[in-house]
Amino acid sequence: MHHRRLARAFREQLAADPHRGAVGRPHVVALRSADPALRFEAKLFVECQWSGAGAAPPAAREIAAEGIIRRAEKVSQERTLTECSRLHGELAIALLRWELVEDTKVRARAHCASVTADPELASAVATREEAARRQVLLSWQHEQREHDATRLRSLIVDPLRATAWWFADNQDKIEELSEVAKVFLDLRAALGPAREEDTAGRVLDEFLDGVDSAEGLRLQLYLQRVFGERGRSDLVERIDPVLRDAAGEPGPS
């Protein structure tokens, strides 16, 4: 009874509005997916309505169908072949409203009966998507391991901090704190980076890394004067080319 009432109401609506086109056979169309070379197959029941004066043009149905396909592809291009069910629902919403097809005075709407995809192509897309998900997961795991390794390295070179971290999680084991601290000290000795002892030459090298010509010249004159006053002409001769090179000056010709 309900279906009969709907059919009667639809016939009455058509009789009252001669510009409305009745729903004909379904349009089976190929809709582009998020992968440009792959297509969905959609079955659409298109309605058209002429909003101009006089009789509707003979091509009104074709215009309506083209407008519906364009509207449908705006949605379908956001989905891959693995999302047929979701696309079906989205098309049901997107095509429900009457809309003008550009400036043609033809209005169109449609009902999406089904959305399907080639099973082999959909399977290939699913395999690719699963591989991409695994790659993202591996990347996250790698980043987490790098983060953990960086944190652990910082603890190894800082026994006090490492001991404090341990004690924060084991405050009921204070009697073990001294032994744990010794373990971290031993780890730093075994694994921590070797520290180079500072020397006058090393400090001078680090300074010269960022020296400009004027600073280099002042340093050169000062050291040459000090070495000369101490009777070390050999050091004067040795440091002269080094300081000239650091200051970007040419050597003596």
PDB file of N, CA and C in Angstrom, residues 135-190:
ATOM      1  N   GLN A 135      53.974   0.596   5.912  1.00  0.00           N
ATOM      2  CA  GLN A 135      55.128   1.481   5.807  1.00  0.00           C
ATOM      3  C   GLN A 135      55.031   2.620   6.813  1.00  0.00           C
ATOM      4  N   VAL A 136      53.820   3.173   6.959  1.00  0.00           N
ATOM      5  CA  VAL A 136      53.628   4.245   7.940  1.00  0.00           C
ATOM      6  C   VAL A 136      53.893   3.718   9.354  1.00  0.00           C
ATOM      7  N   LEU A 137      53.390   2.501   9.640  1.00  0.00           N
ATOM      8  CA  LEU A 137      53.593   1.908  10.965  1.00  0.00           C
ATOM      9  C   LEU A 137      55.079   1.690  11.231  1.00  0.00           C
ATOM     10  N   LEU A 138      55.802   1.175  10.242  1.00  0.00           N
ATOM     11  CA  LEU A 138      57.244   0.955  10.409  1.00  0.00           C
ATOM     12  C   LEU A 138      57.971   2.277  10.625  1.00  0.00           C
ATOM     13  N   SER A 139      57.523   3.313   9.908  1.00  0.00           N
ATOM     14  CA  SER A 139      58.147   4.623  10.073  1.00  0.00           C
ATOM     15  C   SER A 139      57.937   5.153  11.482  1.00  0.00           C
ATOM     16  N   TRP A 140      56.703   5.000  11.993  1.00  0.00           N
ATOM     17  CA  TRP A 140      56.422   5.440  13.363  1.00  0.00           C
ATOM     18  C   TRP A 140      57.256   4.656  14.373  1.00  0.00           C
ATOM     19  N   GLN A 141      57.349   3.340  14.155  1.00  0.00           N
ATOM     20  CA  GLN A 141      58.132   2.517  15.066  1.00  0.00           C
ATOM     21  C   GLN A 141      59.599   2.922  15.042  1.00  0.00           C
ATOM     22  N   HIS A 142      60.105   3.212  13.836  1.00  0.00           N
ATOM     23  CA  HIS A 142      61.506   3.636  13.708  1.00  0.00           C
ATOM     24  C   HIS A 142      61.730   4.962  14.441  1.00  0.00           C
ATOM     25  N   GLU A 143      60.798   5.909  14.250  1.00  0.00           N
ATOM     26  CA  GLU A 143      60.927   7.198  14.931  1.00  0.00           C
ATOM     27  C   GLU A 143      60.889   7.025  16.444  1.00  0.00           C
ATOM     28  N   GLN A 144      60.020   6.111  16.919  1.00  0.00           N
ATOM     29  CA  GLN A 144      59.936   5.884  18.358  1.00  0.00           C
ATOM     30  C   GLN A 144      61.218   5.269  18.895  1.00  0.00           C
ATOM     31  N   ARG A 145      61.797   4.323  18.147  1.00  0.00           N
ATOM     32  CA  ARG A 145      63.057   3.708  18.580  1.00  0.00           C
ATOM     33  C   ARG A 145      64.184   4.736  18.603  1.00  0.00           C
ATOM     34  N   GLU A 146      64.211   5.622  17.576  1.00  0.00           N
ATOM     35  CA  GLU A 146      65.231   6.663  17.558  1.00  0.00           C
ATOM     36  C   GLU A 146      65.062   7.601  18.755  1.00  0.00           C
ATOM     37  N   HIS A 147      63.799   7.915  19.071  1.00  0.00           N
ATOM     38  CA  HIS A 147      63.534   8.776  20.225  1.00  0.00           C
ATOM     39  C   HIS A 147      64.003   8.100  21.512  1.00  0.00           C
ATOM     40  N   ASP A 148      63.675   6.810  21.659  1.00  0.00           N
ATOM     41  CA  ASP A 148      64.086   6.067  22.855  1.00  0.00           C
ATOM     42  C   ASP A 148      65.601   5.968  22.945  1.00  0.00           C
ATOM     43  N   ALA A 149      66.246   5.718  21.794  1.00  0.00           N
ATOM     44  CA  ALA A 149      67.708   5.595  21.791  1.00  0.00           C
ATOM     45  C   ALA A 149      68.363   6.911  22.190  1.00  0.00           C
ATOM     46  N   THR A 150      67.819   8.021  21.694  1.00  0.00           N
ATOM     47  CA  THR A 150      68.371   9.334  22.037  1.00  0.00           C
ATOM     48  C   THR A 150      68.232   9.594  23.535  1.00  0.00           C
ATOM     49  N   ARG A 151      67.066   9.249  24.083  1.00  0.00           N
ATOM     50  CA  ARG A 151      66.860   9.445  25.523  1.00  0.00           C
ATOM     51  C   ARG A 151      67.805   8.580  26.344  1.00  0.00           C
ATOM     52  N   LEU A 152      67.985   7.334  25.921  1.00  0.00           N
ATOM     53  CA  LEU A 152      68.873   6.441  26.662  1.00  0.00           C
ATOM     54  C   LEU A 152      70.331   6.886  26.562  1.00  0.00           C
ATOM     55  N   ARG A 153      70.724   7.395  25.377  1.00  0.00           N
ATOM     56  CA  ARG A 153      72.095   7.899  25.249  1.00  0.00           C
ATOM     57  C   ARG A 153      72.334   9.054  26.211  1.00  0.00           C
ATOM     58  N   SER A 154      71.325   9.930  26.334  1.00  0.00           N
ATOM     59  CA  SER A 154      71.493  11.064  27.248  1.00  0.00           C
ATOM     60  C   SER A 154      71.607  10.591  28.697  1.00  0.00           C
ATOM     61  N   LEU A 155      70.940   9.484  29.033  1.00  0.00           N
ATOM     62  CA  LEU A 155      71.047   8.948  30.391  1.00  0.00           C
ATOM     63  C   LEU A 155      72.405   8.313  30.638  1.00  0.00           C
ATOM     64  N   ILE A 156      72.952   7.656  29.616  1.00  0.00           N
ATOM     65  CA  ILE A 156      74.241   6.985  29.778  1.00  0.00           C
ATOM     66  C   ILE A 156      75.337   7.996  30.087  1.00  0.00           C
ATOM     67  N   VAL A 157      75.284   9.168  29.418  1.00  0.00           N
ATOM     68  CA  VAL A 157      76.348  10.157  29.640  1.00  0.00           C
ATOM     69  C   VAL A 157      76.047  11.052  30.843  1.00  0.00           C
ATOM     70  N   ASP A 158      74.925  10.846  31.507  1.00  0.00           N
ATOM     71  CA  ASP A 158      74.574  11.653  32.677  1.00  0.00           C
ATOM     72  C   ASP A 158      74.104  10.716  33.791  1.00  0.00           C
ATOM     73  N   PRO A 159      75.044  10.090  34.518  1.00  0.00           N
ATOM     74  CA  PRO A 159      74.676   9.110  35.556  1.00  0.00           C
ATOM     75  C   PRO A 159      73.733   9.661  36.617  1.00  0.00           C
ATOM     76  N   LEU A 160      73.893  10.933  36.985  1.00  0.00           N
ATOM     77  CA  LEU A 160      73.016  11.499  38.007  1.00  0.00           C
ATOM     78  C   LEU A 160      71.570  11.508  37.516  1.00  0.00           C
ATOM     79  N   ARG A 161      71.368  11.953  36.284  1.00  0.00           N
ATOM     80  CA  ARG A 161      70.010  11.989  35.724  1.00  0.00           C
ATOM     81  C   ARG A 161      69.456  10.580  35.568  1.00  0.00           C
ATOM     82  N   ALA A 162      70.300   9.649  35.102  1.00  0.00           N
ATOM     83  CA  ALA A 162      69.846   8.268  34.926  1.00  0.00           C
ATOM     84  C   ALA A 162      69.434   7.655  36.261  1.00  0.00           C
ATOM     85  N   THR A 163      70.211   7.926  37.292  1.00  0.00           N
ATOM     86  CA  THR A 163      69.890   7.401  38.617  1.00  0.00           C
ATOM     87  C   THR A 163      68.579   7.992  39.129  1.00  0.00           C
ATOM     88  N   ALA A 164      68.375   9.291  38.879  1.00  0.00           N
ATOM     89  CA  ALA A 164      67.141   9.940  39.311  1.00  0.00           C
ATOM     90  C   ALA A 164      65.935   9.334  38.593  1.00  0.00           C
ATOM     91  N   TRP A 165      66.071   9.041  37.291  1.00  0.00           N
ATOM     92  CA  TRP A 165      64.985   8.415  36.547  1.00  0.00           C
ATOM     93  C   TRP A 165      64.645   7.043  37.160  1.00  0.00           C
ATOM     94  N   TRP A 166      65.690   6.286  37.474  1.00  0.00           N
ATOM     95  CA  TRP A 166      65.466   4.958  38.054  1.00  0.00           C
ATOM     96  C   TRP A 166      64.769   5.093  39.405  1.00  0.00           C
ATOM     97  N   PHE A 167      65.234   6.033  40.220  1.00  0.00           N
ATOM     98  CA  PHE A 167      64.697   6.182  41.570  1.00  0.00           C
ATOM     99  C   PHE A 167      63.244   6.670  41.537  1.00  0.00           C
ATOM    100  N   ALA A 168      62.898   7.480  40.522  1.00  0.00           N
ATOM    101  CA  ALA A 168      61.520   7.968  40.404  1.00  0.00           C
ATOM    102  C   ALA A 168      60.539   6.809  40.245  1.00  0.00           C
ATOM    103  N   ASP A 169      60.977   5.720  39.600  1.00  0.00           N
ATOM    104  CA  ASP A 169      60.106   4.558  39.405  1.00  0.00           C
ATOM    105  C   ASP A 169      60.305   3.482  40.474  1.00  0.00           C
ATOM    106  N   ASN A 170      61.299   3.666  41.346  1.00  0.00           N
ATOM    107  CA  ASN A 170      61.613   2.624  42.334  1.00  0.00           C
ATOM    108  C   ASN A 170      61.892   3.251  43.700  1.00  0.00           C
ATOM    109  N   GLN A 171      61.006   4.122  44.145  1.00  0.00           N
ATOM    110  CA  GLN A 171      61.262   4.821  45.403  1.00  0.00           C
ATOM    111  C   GLN A 171      61.201   3.902  46.613  1.00  0.00           C
ATOM    112  N   ASP A 172      60.669   2.703  46.449  1.00  0.00           N
ATOM    113  CA  ASP A 172      60.631   1.763  47.561  1.00  0.00           C
ATOM    114  C   ASP A 172      61.915   0.929  47.639  1.00  0.00           C
ATOM    115  N   LYS A 173      62.873   1.195  46.746  1.00  0.00           N
ATOM    116  CA  LYS A 173      64.113   0.423  46.708  1.00  0.00           C
ATOM    117  C   LYS A 173      65.318   1.317  46.953  1.00  0.00           C
ATOM    118  N   ILE A 174      65.187   2.217  47.927  1.00  0.00           N
ATOM    119  CA  ILE A 174      66.254   3.178  48.176  1.00  0.00           C
ATOM    120  C   ILE A 174      67.559   2.495  48.565  1.00  0.00           C
ATOM    121  N   GLU A 175      67.471   1.286  49.144  1.00  0.00           N
ATOM    122  CA  GLU A 175      68.703   0.590  49.548  1.00  0.00           C
ATOM    123  C   GLU A 175      69.536   0.171  48.339  1.00  0.00           C
ATOM    124  N   GLU A 176      68.914   0.143  47.145  1.00  0.00           N
ATOM    125  CA  GLU A 176      69.644  -0.236  45.929  1.00  0.00           C
ATOM    126  C   GLU A 176      70.177   0.968  45.177  1.00  0.00           C
ATOM    127  N   LEU A 177      69.876   2.162  45.649  1.00  0.00           N
ATOM    128  CA  LEU A 177      70.189   3.372  44.897  1.00  0.00           C
ATOM    129  C   LEU A 177      71.686   3.530  44.665  1.00  0.00           C
ATOM    130  N   SER A 178      72.477   3.267  45.697  1.00  0.00           N
ATOM    131  CA  SER A 178      73.930   3.429  45.572  1.00  0.00           C
ATOM    132  C   SER A 178      74.502   2.478  44.515  1.00  0.00           C
ATOM    133  N   GLU A 179      74.019   1.238  44.510  1.00  0.00           N
ATOM    134  CA  GLU A 179      74.518   0.258  43.539  1.00  0.00           C
ATOM    135  C   GLU A 179      74.090   0.636  42.119  1.00  0.00           C
ATOM    136  N   VAL A 180      72.862   1.125  41.986  1.00  0.00           N
ATOM    137  CA  VAL A 180      72.379   1.552  40.670  1.00  0.00           C
ATOM    138  C   VAL A 180      73.201   2.727  40.159  1.00  0.00           C
ATOM    139  N   ALA A 181      73.494   3.674  41.034  1.00  0.00           N
ATOM    140  CA  ALA A 181      74.308   4.822  40.644  1.00  0.00           C
ATOM    141  C   ALA A 181      75.682   4.373  40.158  1.00  0.00           C
ATOM    142  N   LYS A 182      76.260   3.377  40.831  1.00  0.00           N
ATOM    143  CA  LYS A 182      77.568   2.865  40.415  1.00  0.00           C
ATOM    144  C   LYS A 182      77.492   2.221  39.036  1.00  0.00           C
ATOM    145  N   VAL A 183      76.384   1.518  38.774  1.00  0.00           N
ATOM    146  CA  VAL A 183      76.203   0.903  37.455  1.00  0.00           C
ATOM    147  C   VAL A 183      76.184   1.971  36.364  1.00  0.00           C
ATOM    148  N   PHE A 184      75.466   3.063  36.609  1.00  0.00           N
ATOM    149  CA  PHE A 184      75.397   4.130  35.603  1.00  0.00           C
ATOM    150  C   PHE A 184      76.750   4.823  35.440  1.00  0.00           C
ATOM    151  N   LEU A 185      77.483   4.970  36.513  1.00  0.00           N
ATOM    152  CA  LEU A 185      78.829   5.550  36.403  1.00  0.00           C
ATOM    153  C   LEU A 185      79.735   4.659  35.563  1.00  0.00           C
ATOM    154  N   ASP A 186      79.649   3.348  35.800  1.00  0.00           N
ATOM    155  CA  ASP A 186      80.458   2.409  35.016  1.00  0.00           C
ATOM    156  C   ASP A 186      80.061   2.446  33.532  1.00  0.00           C
ATOM    157  N   LEU A 187      78.753   2.572  33.283  1.00  0.00           N
ATOM    158  CA  LEU A 187      78.298   2.648  31.896  1.00  0.00           C
ATOM    159  C   LEU A 187      78.855   3.878  31.190  1.00  0.00           C
ATOM    160  N   ARG A 188      78.851   5.010  31.881  1.00  0.00           N
ATOM    161  CA  ARG A 188      79.394   6.211  31.247  1.00  0.00           C
ATOM    162  C   ARG A 188      80.877   6.035  30.948  1.00  0.00           C
ATOM    163  N   ALA A 189      81.589   5.418  31.882  1.00  0.00           N
ATOM    164  CA  ALA A 189      83.018   5.207  31.650  1.00  0.00           C
ATOM    165  C   ALA A 189      83.263   4.286  30.456  1.00  0.00           C
ATOM    166  N   ALA A 190      82.372   3.282  30.302  1.00  0.00           N
ATOM    167  CA  ALA A 190      82.576   2.312  29.231  1.00  0.00           C
ATOM    168  C   ALA A 190      82.049   2.780  27.882  1.00  0.00           C
TER     169      ALA A 190
END
